[in-house]
Short mmCIF file of N, CA and C in Angstrom, two decimals:
data_model
loop_
_atom_site.label_atom_id
_atom_site.label_comp_id
_atom_site.label_asym_id
_atom_site.label_seq_id
_atom_site.Cartn_x
_atom_site.Cartn_y
_atom_site.Cartn_z
N MET F 1 -97.84 -20.75 -97.69
CA MET F 1 -99.18 -20.45 -97.25
C MET F 1 -100.20 -20.79 -98.33
N GLU F 2 -99.88 -20.44 -99.57
CA GLU F 2 -100.79 -20.71 -100.69
C GLU F 2 -100.94 -22.21 -100.89
N ASN F 3 -99.85 -22.96 -100.72
CA ASN F 3 -99.88 -24.41 -100.86
C ASN F 3 -100.81 -25.05 -99.83
N ASP F 4 -100.77 -24.54 -98.58
CA ASP F 4 -101.66 -25.05 -97.53
C ASP F 4 -103.12 -24.78 -97.87
N LEU F 5 -103.39 -23.62 -98.45
CA LEU F 5 -104.75 -23.27 -98.84
C LEU F 5 -105.25 -24.21 -99.94
N LEU F 6 -104.40 -24.52 -100.91
CA LEU F 6 -104.77 -25.44 -101.98
C LEU F 6 -105.06 -26.84 -101.43
N LYS F 7 -104.25 -27.30 -100.46
CA LYS F 7 -104.47 -28.61 -99.84
C LYS F 7 -105.81 -28.64 -99.12
N THR F 8 -106.12 -27.56 -98.38
CA THR F 8 -107.38 -27.47 -97.65
C THR F 8 -108.55 -27.48 -98.62
N GLU F 9 -108.46 -26.71 -99.71
CA GLU F 9 -109.53 -26.68 -100.70
C GLU F 9 -109.72 -28.05 -101.33
N LYS F 10 -108.63 -28.73 -101.64
CA LYS F 10 -108.70 -30.06 -102.24
C LYS F 10 -109.39 -31.04 -101.28
N LYS F 11 -109.01 -30.96 -99.98
CA LYS F 11 -109.61 -31.82 -98.98
C LYS F 11 -111.11 -31.56 -98.87
N LEU F 12 -111.51 -30.28 -98.84
CA LEU F 12 -112.92 -29.94 -98.75
C LEU F 12 -113.67 -30.43 -99.99
N GLU F 13 -113.05 -30.29 -101.15
CA GLU F 13 -113.66 -30.74 -102.39
C GLU F 13 -113.86 -32.25 -102.35
N THR F 14 -112.87 -32.99 -101.89
CA THR F 14 -112.96 -34.44 -101.78
C THR F 14 -114.08 -34.83 -100.83
N ASN F 15 -114.17 -34.18 -99.68
CA ASN F 15 -115.23 -34.48 -98.72
C ASN F 15 -116.60 -34.20 -99.31
N TYR F 16 -116.74 -33.12 -100.04
CA TYR F 16 -118.03 -32.79 -100.65
C TYR F 16 -118.46 -33.88 -101.61
N HIS F 17 -117.57 -34.31 -102.48
CA HIS F 17 -117.92 -35.33 -103.46
C HIS F 17 -118.25 -36.66 -102.78
N ARG F 18 -117.50 -37.01 -101.73
CA ARG F 18 -117.78 -38.25 -101.02
C ARG F 18 -119.16 -38.20 -100.40
N THR F 19 -119.51 -37.08 -99.76
CA THR F 19 -120.83 -36.94 -99.15
C THR F 19 -121.91 -36.96 -100.21
N LYS F 20 -121.70 -36.28 -101.31
CA LYS F 20 -122.67 -36.25 -102.41
C LYS F 20 -122.89 -37.66 -102.93
N MET F 21 -121.80 -38.42 -103.08
CA MET F 21 -121.91 -39.79 -103.56
C MET F 21 -122.72 -40.63 -102.57
N GLN F 22 -122.47 -40.47 -101.28
CA GLN F 22 -123.21 -41.21 -100.28
C GLN F 22 -124.69 -40.86 -100.38
N LYS F 23 -124.99 -39.59 -100.51
CA LYS F 23 -126.38 -39.15 -100.59
C LYS F 23 -127.07 -39.78 -101.78
N GLU F 24 -126.43 -39.73 -102.93
CA GLU F 24 -127.02 -40.30 -104.14
C GLU F 24 -127.24 -41.81 -104.00
N MET F 25 -126.30 -42.50 -103.37
CA MET F 25 -126.45 -43.94 -103.17
C MET F 25 -127.64 -44.24 -102.27
N VAL F 26 -127.80 -43.48 -101.21
CA VAL F 26 -128.92 -43.69 -100.27
C VAL F 26 -130.24 -43.39 -100.98
N LEU F 27 -130.29 -42.29 -101.73
CA LEU F 27 -131.51 -41.95 -102.45
C LEU F 27 -131.88 -43.03 -103.46
N GLN F 28 -130.90 -43.57 -104.17
CA GLN F 28 -131.17 -44.65 -105.12
C GLN F 28 -131.71 -45.89 -104.41
N ARG F 29 -131.13 -46.20 -103.26
CA ARG F 29 -131.58 -47.37 -102.51
C ARG F 29 -133.01 -47.18 -102.01
N LEU F 30 -133.34 -45.96 -101.57
CA LEU F 30 -134.71 -45.68 -101.14
C LEU F 30 -135.68 -45.85 -102.31
N LYS F 31 -135.33 -45.28 -103.46
CA LYS F 31 -136.19 -45.41 -104.65
C LYS F 31 -136.37 -46.87 -105.04
N LYS F 32 -135.26 -47.60 -105.02
CA LYS F 32 -135.29 -49.02 -105.39
C LYS F 32 -136.23 -49.81 -104.48
N ASN F 33 -136.32 -49.41 -103.21
CA ASN F 33 -137.19 -50.09 -102.26
C ASN F 33 -138.60 -49.50 -102.23
N GLY F 34 -138.91 -48.62 -103.18
CA GLY F 34 -140.27 -48.11 -103.33
C GLY F 34 -140.64 -46.94 -102.45
N PHE F 35 -139.68 -46.24 -101.89
CA PHE F 35 -139.96 -45.09 -101.03
C PHE F 35 -139.86 -43.80 -101.83
N ARG F 36 -140.79 -42.89 -101.56
CA ARG F 36 -140.76 -41.59 -102.22
C ARG F 36 -139.62 -40.74 -101.65
N ILE F 37 -139.06 -39.91 -102.49
CA ILE F 37 -137.99 -39.01 -102.05
C ILE F 37 -138.63 -37.64 -101.82
N THR F 38 -138.97 -37.38 -100.57
CA THR F 38 -139.63 -36.13 -100.21
C THR F 38 -138.62 -35.07 -99.79
N LYS F 39 -139.08 -33.85 -99.74
CA LYS F 39 -138.23 -32.74 -99.29
C LYS F 39 -137.76 -32.99 -97.86
N GLN F 40 -138.66 -33.47 -97.02
CA GLN F 40 -138.32 -33.73 -95.62
C GLN F 40 -137.25 -34.83 -95.51
N ARG F 41 -137.39 -35.88 -96.30
CA ARG F 41 -136.39 -36.95 -96.27
C ARG F 41 -135.03 -36.45 -96.74
N LYS F 42 -135.01 -35.60 -97.75
CA LYS F 42 -133.75 -35.03 -98.23
C LYS F 42 -133.09 -34.18 -97.15
N ILE F 43 -133.89 -33.37 -96.46
CA ILE F 43 -133.36 -32.53 -95.39
C ILE F 43 -132.75 -33.39 -94.30
N LEU F 44 -133.48 -34.41 -93.86
CA LEU F 44 -132.98 -35.29 -92.80
C LEU F 44 -131.71 -36.01 -93.24
N LEU F 45 -131.69 -36.49 -94.46
CA LEU F 45 -130.50 -37.18 -94.97
C LEU F 45 -129.30 -36.23 -95.02
N ASP F 46 -129.51 -35.00 -95.47
CA ASP F 46 -128.42 -34.02 -95.50
C ASP F 46 -127.85 -33.78 -94.11
N ILE F 47 -128.74 -33.64 -93.12
CA ILE F 47 -128.28 -33.40 -91.75
C ILE F 47 -127.49 -34.60 -91.23
N ILE F 48 -127.99 -35.80 -91.49
CA ILE F 48 -127.30 -37.02 -91.04
C ILE F 48 -125.92 -37.12 -91.67
N LEU F 49 -125.81 -36.80 -92.95
CA LEU F 49 -124.52 -36.92 -93.65
C LEU F 49 -123.55 -35.80 -93.28
N GLN F 50 -124.06 -34.62 -92.97
CA GLN F 50 -123.18 -33.48 -92.72
C GLN F 50 -122.81 -33.30 -91.27
N GLU F 51 -123.66 -33.76 -90.37
CA GLU F 51 -123.43 -33.50 -88.97
C GLU F 51 -123.46 -34.79 -88.18
N GLU F 52 -122.94 -34.72 -87.01
CA GLU F 52 -122.94 -35.89 -86.15
C GLU F 52 -124.00 -35.72 -85.08
N CYS F 53 -125.09 -36.44 -85.23
CA CYS F 53 -126.18 -36.36 -84.27
C CYS F 53 -126.13 -37.60 -83.38
N ALA F 54 -126.23 -37.38 -82.10
CA ALA F 54 -126.15 -38.48 -81.15
C ALA F 54 -127.50 -39.13 -80.91
N SER F 55 -128.59 -38.47 -81.32
CA SER F 55 -129.91 -39.02 -81.07
C SER F 55 -130.91 -38.47 -82.08
N CYS F 56 -132.07 -39.12 -82.12
CA CYS F 56 -133.15 -38.64 -82.99
C CYS F 56 -133.63 -37.27 -82.54
N LYS F 57 -133.60 -37.04 -81.25
CA LYS F 57 -134.03 -35.75 -80.71
C LYS F 57 -133.13 -34.63 -81.22
N GLU F 58 -131.83 -34.87 -81.20
CA GLU F 58 -130.88 -33.88 -81.71
C GLU F 58 -131.09 -33.65 -83.20
N LEU F 59 -131.32 -34.73 -83.93
CA LEU F 59 -131.59 -34.65 -85.37
C LEU F 59 -132.87 -33.84 -85.61
N TYR F 60 -133.89 -34.07 -84.81
CA TYR F 60 -135.15 -33.35 -84.92
C TYR F 60 -134.94 -31.84 -84.76
N TYR F 61 -134.20 -31.44 -83.72
CA TYR F 61 -133.98 -30.01 -83.49
C TYR F 61 -133.22 -29.36 -84.64
N LYS F 62 -132.28 -30.06 -85.23
CA LYS F 62 -131.55 -29.51 -86.37
C LYS F 62 -132.46 -29.44 -87.60
N ALA F 63 -133.36 -30.42 -87.72
CA ALA F 63 -134.26 -30.46 -88.87
C ALA F 63 -135.30 -29.35 -88.83
N ILE F 64 -135.88 -29.10 -87.65
CA ILE F 64 -136.91 -28.05 -87.59
C ILE F 64 -136.32 -26.65 -87.77
N ALA F 65 -135.01 -26.53 -87.60
CA ALA F 65 -134.37 -25.25 -87.90
C ALA F 65 -134.42 -24.97 -89.40
N GLU F 66 -134.52 -26.03 -90.20
CA GLU F 66 -134.60 -25.88 -91.66
C GLU F 66 -136.02 -25.95 -92.18
N ASP F 67 -136.87 -26.77 -91.53
CA ASP F 67 -138.24 -26.94 -91.99
C ASP F 67 -139.14 -27.27 -90.80
N LEU F 68 -139.98 -26.32 -90.43
CA LEU F 68 -140.85 -26.49 -89.25
C LEU F 68 -141.89 -27.59 -89.44
N SER F 69 -142.12 -28.04 -90.65
CA SER F 69 -143.14 -29.07 -90.88
C SER F 69 -142.65 -30.48 -90.55
N ILE F 70 -141.36 -30.63 -90.24
CA ILE F 70 -140.82 -31.96 -89.90
C ILE F 70 -141.17 -32.27 -88.45
N GLY F 71 -141.86 -33.39 -88.25
CA GLY F 71 -142.25 -33.80 -86.91
C GLY F 71 -141.33 -34.88 -86.37
N THR F 72 -141.46 -35.15 -85.09
CA THR F 72 -140.61 -36.18 -84.47
C THR F 72 -140.87 -37.55 -85.08
N ALA F 73 -142.13 -37.83 -85.41
CA ALA F 73 -142.45 -39.14 -86.01
C ALA F 73 -141.74 -39.30 -87.35
N THR F 74 -141.67 -38.22 -88.12
CA THR F 74 -140.97 -38.25 -89.41
C THR F 74 -139.49 -38.58 -89.21
N VAL F 75 -138.89 -37.98 -88.20
CA VAL F 75 -137.48 -38.23 -87.90
C VAL F 75 -137.27 -39.69 -87.53
N TYR F 76 -138.07 -40.20 -86.61
CA TYR F 76 -137.92 -41.60 -86.18
C TYR F 76 -138.16 -42.56 -87.33
N ARG F 77 -139.19 -42.29 -88.15
CA ARG F 77 -139.45 -43.18 -89.30
C ARG F 77 -138.28 -43.16 -90.28
N MET F 78 -137.72 -41.98 -90.54
CA MET F 78 -136.61 -41.87 -91.48
C MET F 78 -135.37 -42.59 -90.94
N VAL F 79 -135.07 -42.41 -89.67
CA VAL F 79 -133.91 -43.08 -89.07
C VAL F 79 -134.11 -44.59 -89.13
N ASN F 80 -135.30 -45.07 -88.80
CA ASN F 80 -135.58 -46.51 -88.87
C ASN F 80 -135.48 -47.02 -90.30
N LEU F 81 -135.98 -46.24 -91.25
CA LEU F 81 -135.90 -46.61 -92.65
C LEU F 81 -134.46 -46.70 -93.12
N LEU F 82 -133.65 -45.70 -92.78
CA LEU F 82 -132.24 -45.72 -93.17
C LEU F 82 -131.50 -46.89 -92.53
N GLU F 83 -131.89 -47.23 -91.32
CA GLU F 83 -131.28 -48.39 -90.65
C GLU F 83 -131.70 -49.69 -91.35
N GLU F 84 -132.97 -49.76 -91.74
CA GLU F 84 -133.49 -50.95 -92.44
C GLU F 84 -132.76 -51.22 -93.74
N ILE F 85 -132.48 -50.16 -94.51
CA ILE F 85 -131.83 -50.35 -95.81
C ILE F 85 -130.31 -50.44 -95.69
N GLY F 86 -129.80 -50.34 -94.47
CA GLY F 86 -128.37 -50.49 -94.23
C GLY F 86 -127.55 -49.24 -94.46
N ALA F 87 -128.20 -48.09 -94.54
CA ALA F 87 -127.48 -46.84 -94.79
C ALA F 87 -126.82 -46.31 -93.52
N ILE F 88 -127.42 -46.57 -92.36
CA ILE F 88 -126.84 -46.15 -91.08
C ILE F 88 -126.98 -47.27 -90.07
N SER F 89 -126.24 -47.14 -88.99
CA SER F 89 -126.36 -48.08 -87.89
C SER F 89 -126.32 -47.28 -86.60
N ARG F 90 -127.32 -47.48 -85.76
CA ARG F 90 -127.37 -46.77 -84.49
C ARG F 90 -126.81 -47.61 -83.35
N LYS F 91 -126.50 -48.85 -83.61
CA LYS F 91 -126.04 -49.75 -82.55
C LYS F 91 -124.64 -49.40 -82.08
N ASN F 92 -124.51 -49.33 -80.78
CA ASN F 92 -123.21 -49.13 -80.15
C ASN F 92 -122.43 -47.93 -80.68
N MET F 93 -123.12 -46.82 -80.88
CA MET F 93 -122.44 -45.59 -81.26
C MET F 93 -121.98 -44.88 -80.01
N TYR F 94 -120.73 -44.55 -79.95
CA TYR F 94 -120.18 -43.82 -78.83
C TYR F 94 -119.56 -42.55 -79.35
N ARG F 95 -119.57 -41.54 -78.54
CA ARG F 95 -119.10 -40.24 -78.97
C ARG F 95 -118.20 -39.65 -77.91
N ILE F 96 -117.05 -39.16 -78.32
CA ILE F 96 -116.18 -38.47 -77.39
C ILE F 96 -116.71 -37.05 -77.29
N SER F 97 -117.26 -36.71 -76.13
CA SER F 97 -117.89 -35.40 -76.00
C SER F 97 -117.01 -34.41 -75.26
N CYS F 98 -115.82 -34.82 -74.91
CA CYS F 98 -114.90 -33.89 -74.27
C CYS F 98 -113.49 -34.26 -74.69
N GLY F 99 -112.59 -33.34 -74.50
CA GLY F 99 -111.22 -33.55 -74.94
C GLY F 99 -110.36 -34.24 -73.91
N MET F 100 -109.06 -34.08 -74.08
CA MET F 100 -108.10 -34.78 -73.24
C MET F 100 -108.13 -34.35 -71.78
N ASN F 101 -108.66 -33.19 -71.49
CA ASN F 101 -108.66 -32.69 -70.12
C ASN F 101 -109.96 -32.99 -69.37
N CYS F 102 -110.83 -33.78 -69.95
CA CYS F 102 -112.10 -34.13 -69.30
C CYS F 102 -111.82 -35.03 -68.10
N SER F 103 -112.62 -34.90 -67.05
CA SER F 103 -112.35 -35.65 -65.82
C SER F 103 -113.32 -36.80 -65.57
N ARG F 104 -114.21 -37.12 -66.52
CA ARG F 104 -115.14 -38.23 -66.31
C ARG F 104 -114.38 -39.53 -66.17
N GLU F 105 -114.72 -40.31 -65.18
CA GLU F 105 -114.01 -41.57 -64.89
C GLU F 105 -114.75 -42.76 -65.49
N ASN F 106 -114.02 -43.84 -65.72
CA ASN F 106 -114.56 -45.14 -66.15
C ASN F 106 -115.46 -45.05 -67.38
N ILE F 107 -115.14 -44.16 -68.30
CA ILE F 107 -115.93 -44.05 -69.52
C ILE F 107 -115.64 -45.23 -70.45
N CYS F 108 -114.45 -45.82 -70.32
CA CYS F 108 -114.07 -46.98 -71.12
C CYS F 108 -113.50 -48.04 -70.19
N VAL F 109 -114.07 -49.24 -70.25
CA VAL F 109 -113.58 -50.35 -69.43
C VAL F 109 -113.09 -51.43 -70.39
N ILE F 110 -111.82 -51.79 -70.26
CA ILE F 110 -111.20 -52.78 -71.15
C ILE F 110 -110.84 -54.01 -70.33
N ARG F 111 -111.31 -55.18 -70.79
CA ARG F 111 -111.00 -56.44 -70.10
C ARG F 111 -109.98 -57.21 -70.94
N LEU F 112 -108.89 -57.61 -70.32
CA LEU F 112 -107.82 -58.34 -71.01
C LEU F 112 -107.96 -59.84 -70.76
N ASP F 113 -107.26 -60.64 -71.57
CA ASP F 113 -107.39 -62.09 -71.46
C ASP F 113 -106.87 -62.66 -70.14
N ASP F 114 -106.03 -61.91 -69.41
CA ASP F 114 -105.55 -62.39 -68.11
C ASP F 114 -106.45 -61.89 -66.98
N HIS F 115 -107.66 -61.42 -67.34
CA HIS F 115 -108.69 -60.93 -66.42
C HIS F 115 -108.35 -59.58 -65.79
N THR F 116 -107.32 -58.91 -66.31
CA THR F 116 -107.01 -57.56 -65.87
C THR F 116 -108.05 -56.62 -66.46
N ILE F 117 -108.45 -55.65 -65.67
CA ILE F 117 -109.42 -54.66 -66.16
C ILE F 117 -108.78 -53.28 -66.10
N CYS F 118 -108.80 -52.60 -67.24
CA CYS F 118 -108.30 -51.22 -67.33
C CYS F 118 -109.51 -50.30 -67.39
N ARG F 119 -109.55 -49.34 -66.51
CA ARG F 119 -110.63 -48.36 -66.49
C ARG F 119 -110.04 -47.00 -66.87
N LEU F 120 -110.53 -46.44 -67.96
CA LEU F 120 -109.99 -45.19 -68.47
C LEU F 120 -110.99 -44.05 -68.32
N SER F 121 -110.48 -42.91 -67.93
CA SER F 121 -111.32 -41.69 -67.94
C SER F 121 -111.49 -41.30 -69.41
N SER F 122 -112.40 -40.38 -69.69
CA SER F 122 -112.59 -39.97 -71.08
C SER F 122 -111.34 -39.29 -71.63
N GLY F 123 -110.63 -38.56 -70.80
CA GLY F 123 -109.38 -37.93 -71.25
C GLY F 123 -108.33 -38.97 -71.61
N GLU F 124 -108.21 -40.02 -70.79
CA GLU F 124 -107.24 -41.10 -71.07
C GLU F 124 -107.64 -41.86 -72.33
N TRP F 125 -108.93 -42.13 -72.47
CA TRP F 125 -109.43 -42.87 -73.64
C TRP F 125 -109.17 -42.07 -74.90
N TYR F 126 -109.46 -40.78 -74.86
CA TYR F 126 -109.21 -39.89 -75.98
C TYR F 126 -107.73 -39.94 -76.37
N LYS F 127 -106.87 -39.90 -75.36
CA LYS F 127 -105.42 -39.92 -75.62
C LYS F 127 -104.98 -41.26 -76.23
N VAL F 128 -105.50 -42.38 -75.71
CA VAL F 128 -105.15 -43.71 -76.24
C VAL F 128 -105.58 -43.83 -77.70
N ILE F 129 -106.82 -43.44 -77.99
CA ILE F 129 -107.32 -43.53 -79.36
C ILE F 129 -106.51 -42.62 -80.29
N SER F 130 -106.31 -41.37 -79.90
CA SER F 130 -105.58 -40.41 -80.73
C SER F 130 -104.14 -40.86 -81.00
N GLU F 131 -103.44 -41.25 -79.93
CA GLU F 131 -102.04 -41.65 -80.08
C GLU F 131 -101.92 -42.96 -80.87
N GLY F 132 -102.84 -43.88 -80.63
CA GLY F 132 -102.83 -45.15 -81.38
C GLY F 132 -103.02 -44.91 -82.87
N LEU F 133 -103.97 -44.07 -83.24
CA LEU F 133 -104.21 -43.76 -84.64
C LEU F 133 -103.01 -43.06 -85.26
N ARG F 134 -102.39 -42.15 -84.49
CA ARG F 134 -101.22 -41.43 -84.98
C ARG F 134 -100.05 -42.38 -85.19
N CYS F 135 -99.78 -43.25 -84.20
CA CYS F 135 -98.66 -44.20 -84.30
C CYS F 135 -98.82 -45.18 -85.46
N CYS F 136 -100.05 -45.55 -85.75
CA CYS F 136 -100.31 -46.50 -86.85
C CYS F 136 -100.41 -45.81 -88.21
N GLY F 137 -100.30 -44.48 -88.23
CA GLY F 137 -100.31 -43.76 -89.49
C GLY F 137 -101.69 -43.44 -90.05
N TYR F 138 -102.74 -43.59 -89.26
CA TYR F 138 -104.10 -43.30 -89.75
C TYR F 138 -104.42 -41.82 -89.74
N VAL F 139 -103.83 -41.07 -88.81
CA VAL F 139 -104.10 -39.63 -88.74
C VAL F 139 -102.78 -38.88 -88.66
N ASP F 140 -102.85 -37.61 -89.03
CA ASP F 140 -101.68 -36.75 -88.94
C ASP F 140 -101.97 -35.65 -87.93
N THR F 141 -102.76 -34.67 -88.33
CA THR F 141 -103.09 -33.57 -87.43
C THR F 141 -104.57 -33.55 -87.06
N GLN F 142 -105.35 -34.49 -87.61
CA GLN F 142 -106.79 -34.51 -87.34
C GLN F 142 -107.06 -34.85 -85.87
N LYS F 143 -108.22 -34.43 -85.39
CA LYS F 143 -108.66 -34.73 -84.02
C LYS F 143 -109.78 -35.76 -84.07
N VAL F 144 -109.81 -36.67 -83.12
CA VAL F 144 -110.87 -37.66 -83.02
C VAL F 144 -112.14 -36.95 -82.57
N VAL F 145 -113.23 -37.18 -83.29
CA VAL F 145 -114.51 -36.57 -82.96
C VAL F 145 -115.46 -37.61 -82.36
N SER F 146 -115.49 -38.81 -82.96
CA SER F 146 -116.35 -39.86 -82.43
C SER F 146 -115.77 -41.22 -82.78
N VAL F 147 -116.23 -42.23 -82.07
CA VAL F 147 -115.78 -43.60 -82.28
C VAL F 147 -117.00 -44.50 -82.29
N ALA F 148 -117.14 -45.35 -83.30
CA ALA F 148 -118.22 -46.33 -83.34
C ALA F 148 -117.61 -47.71 -83.08
N VAL F 149 -118.17 -48.44 -82.15
CA VAL F 149 -117.67 -49.76 -81.83
C VAL F 149 -118.74 -50.78 -82.22
N GLU F 150 -118.41 -51.64 -83.15
CA GLU F 150 -119.34 -52.68 -83.59
C GLU F 150 -119.12 -53.92 -82.75
N PRO F 151 -120.18 -54.56 -82.26
CA PRO F 151 -120.03 -55.77 -81.45
C PRO F 151 -119.60 -56.95 -82.33
N CYS F 152 -118.82 -57.84 -81.76
CA CYS F 152 -118.42 -59.05 -82.47
C CYS F 152 -119.60 -60.01 -82.47
N GLU F 153 -119.68 -60.86 -83.48
CA GLU F 153 -120.74 -61.88 -83.53
C GLU F 153 -120.61 -62.81 -82.34
N LYS F 154 -119.37 -63.20 -82.06
CA LYS F 154 -119.11 -64.12 -80.95
C LYS F 154 -118.09 -63.45 -80.04
N GLU F 155 -118.53 -63.04 -78.86
CA GLU F 155 -117.66 -62.35 -77.93
C GLU F 155 -116.81 -63.34 -77.15
N ASN F 156 -115.53 -63.00 -76.93
CA ASN F 156 -114.66 -63.81 -76.09
C ASN F 156 -114.92 -63.46 -74.64
N LYS F 157 -115.35 -64.41 -73.86
CA LYS F 157 -115.65 -64.13 -72.45
C LYS F 157 -114.72 -64.87 -71.54
#
């Protein structure tokens, strides 16, 4: 039991340092590009790094819980700024919002080279992603929270 606790603490410590490093890198890049590091920008950056927000609106609601002076325009400008400097990407972000027992249909459509089309419900897609990651050794007991799909430069049609 004590060994499991030490592993968990080590994992949390590693995650903290990784997030801190990311934050410092983003702040340095902002400074390098001539942007001031304001309290509001720090709050927004912390929320983006610590939580998974699906939209600027969601980010805004989390931000005003910490500082009522943050407006929607500030959120949109910060997100656009972070995207400009390459710190984040909003393109083609997808999020698994339900687990394996979700009944939403056709959430993932896969086209194969023989023109076969596979249509997966969110539960099936969750299972395919989770099992695939487990079989390939990428995960052990972790659960999939979100998936980002980047478009290819040249799509095979």
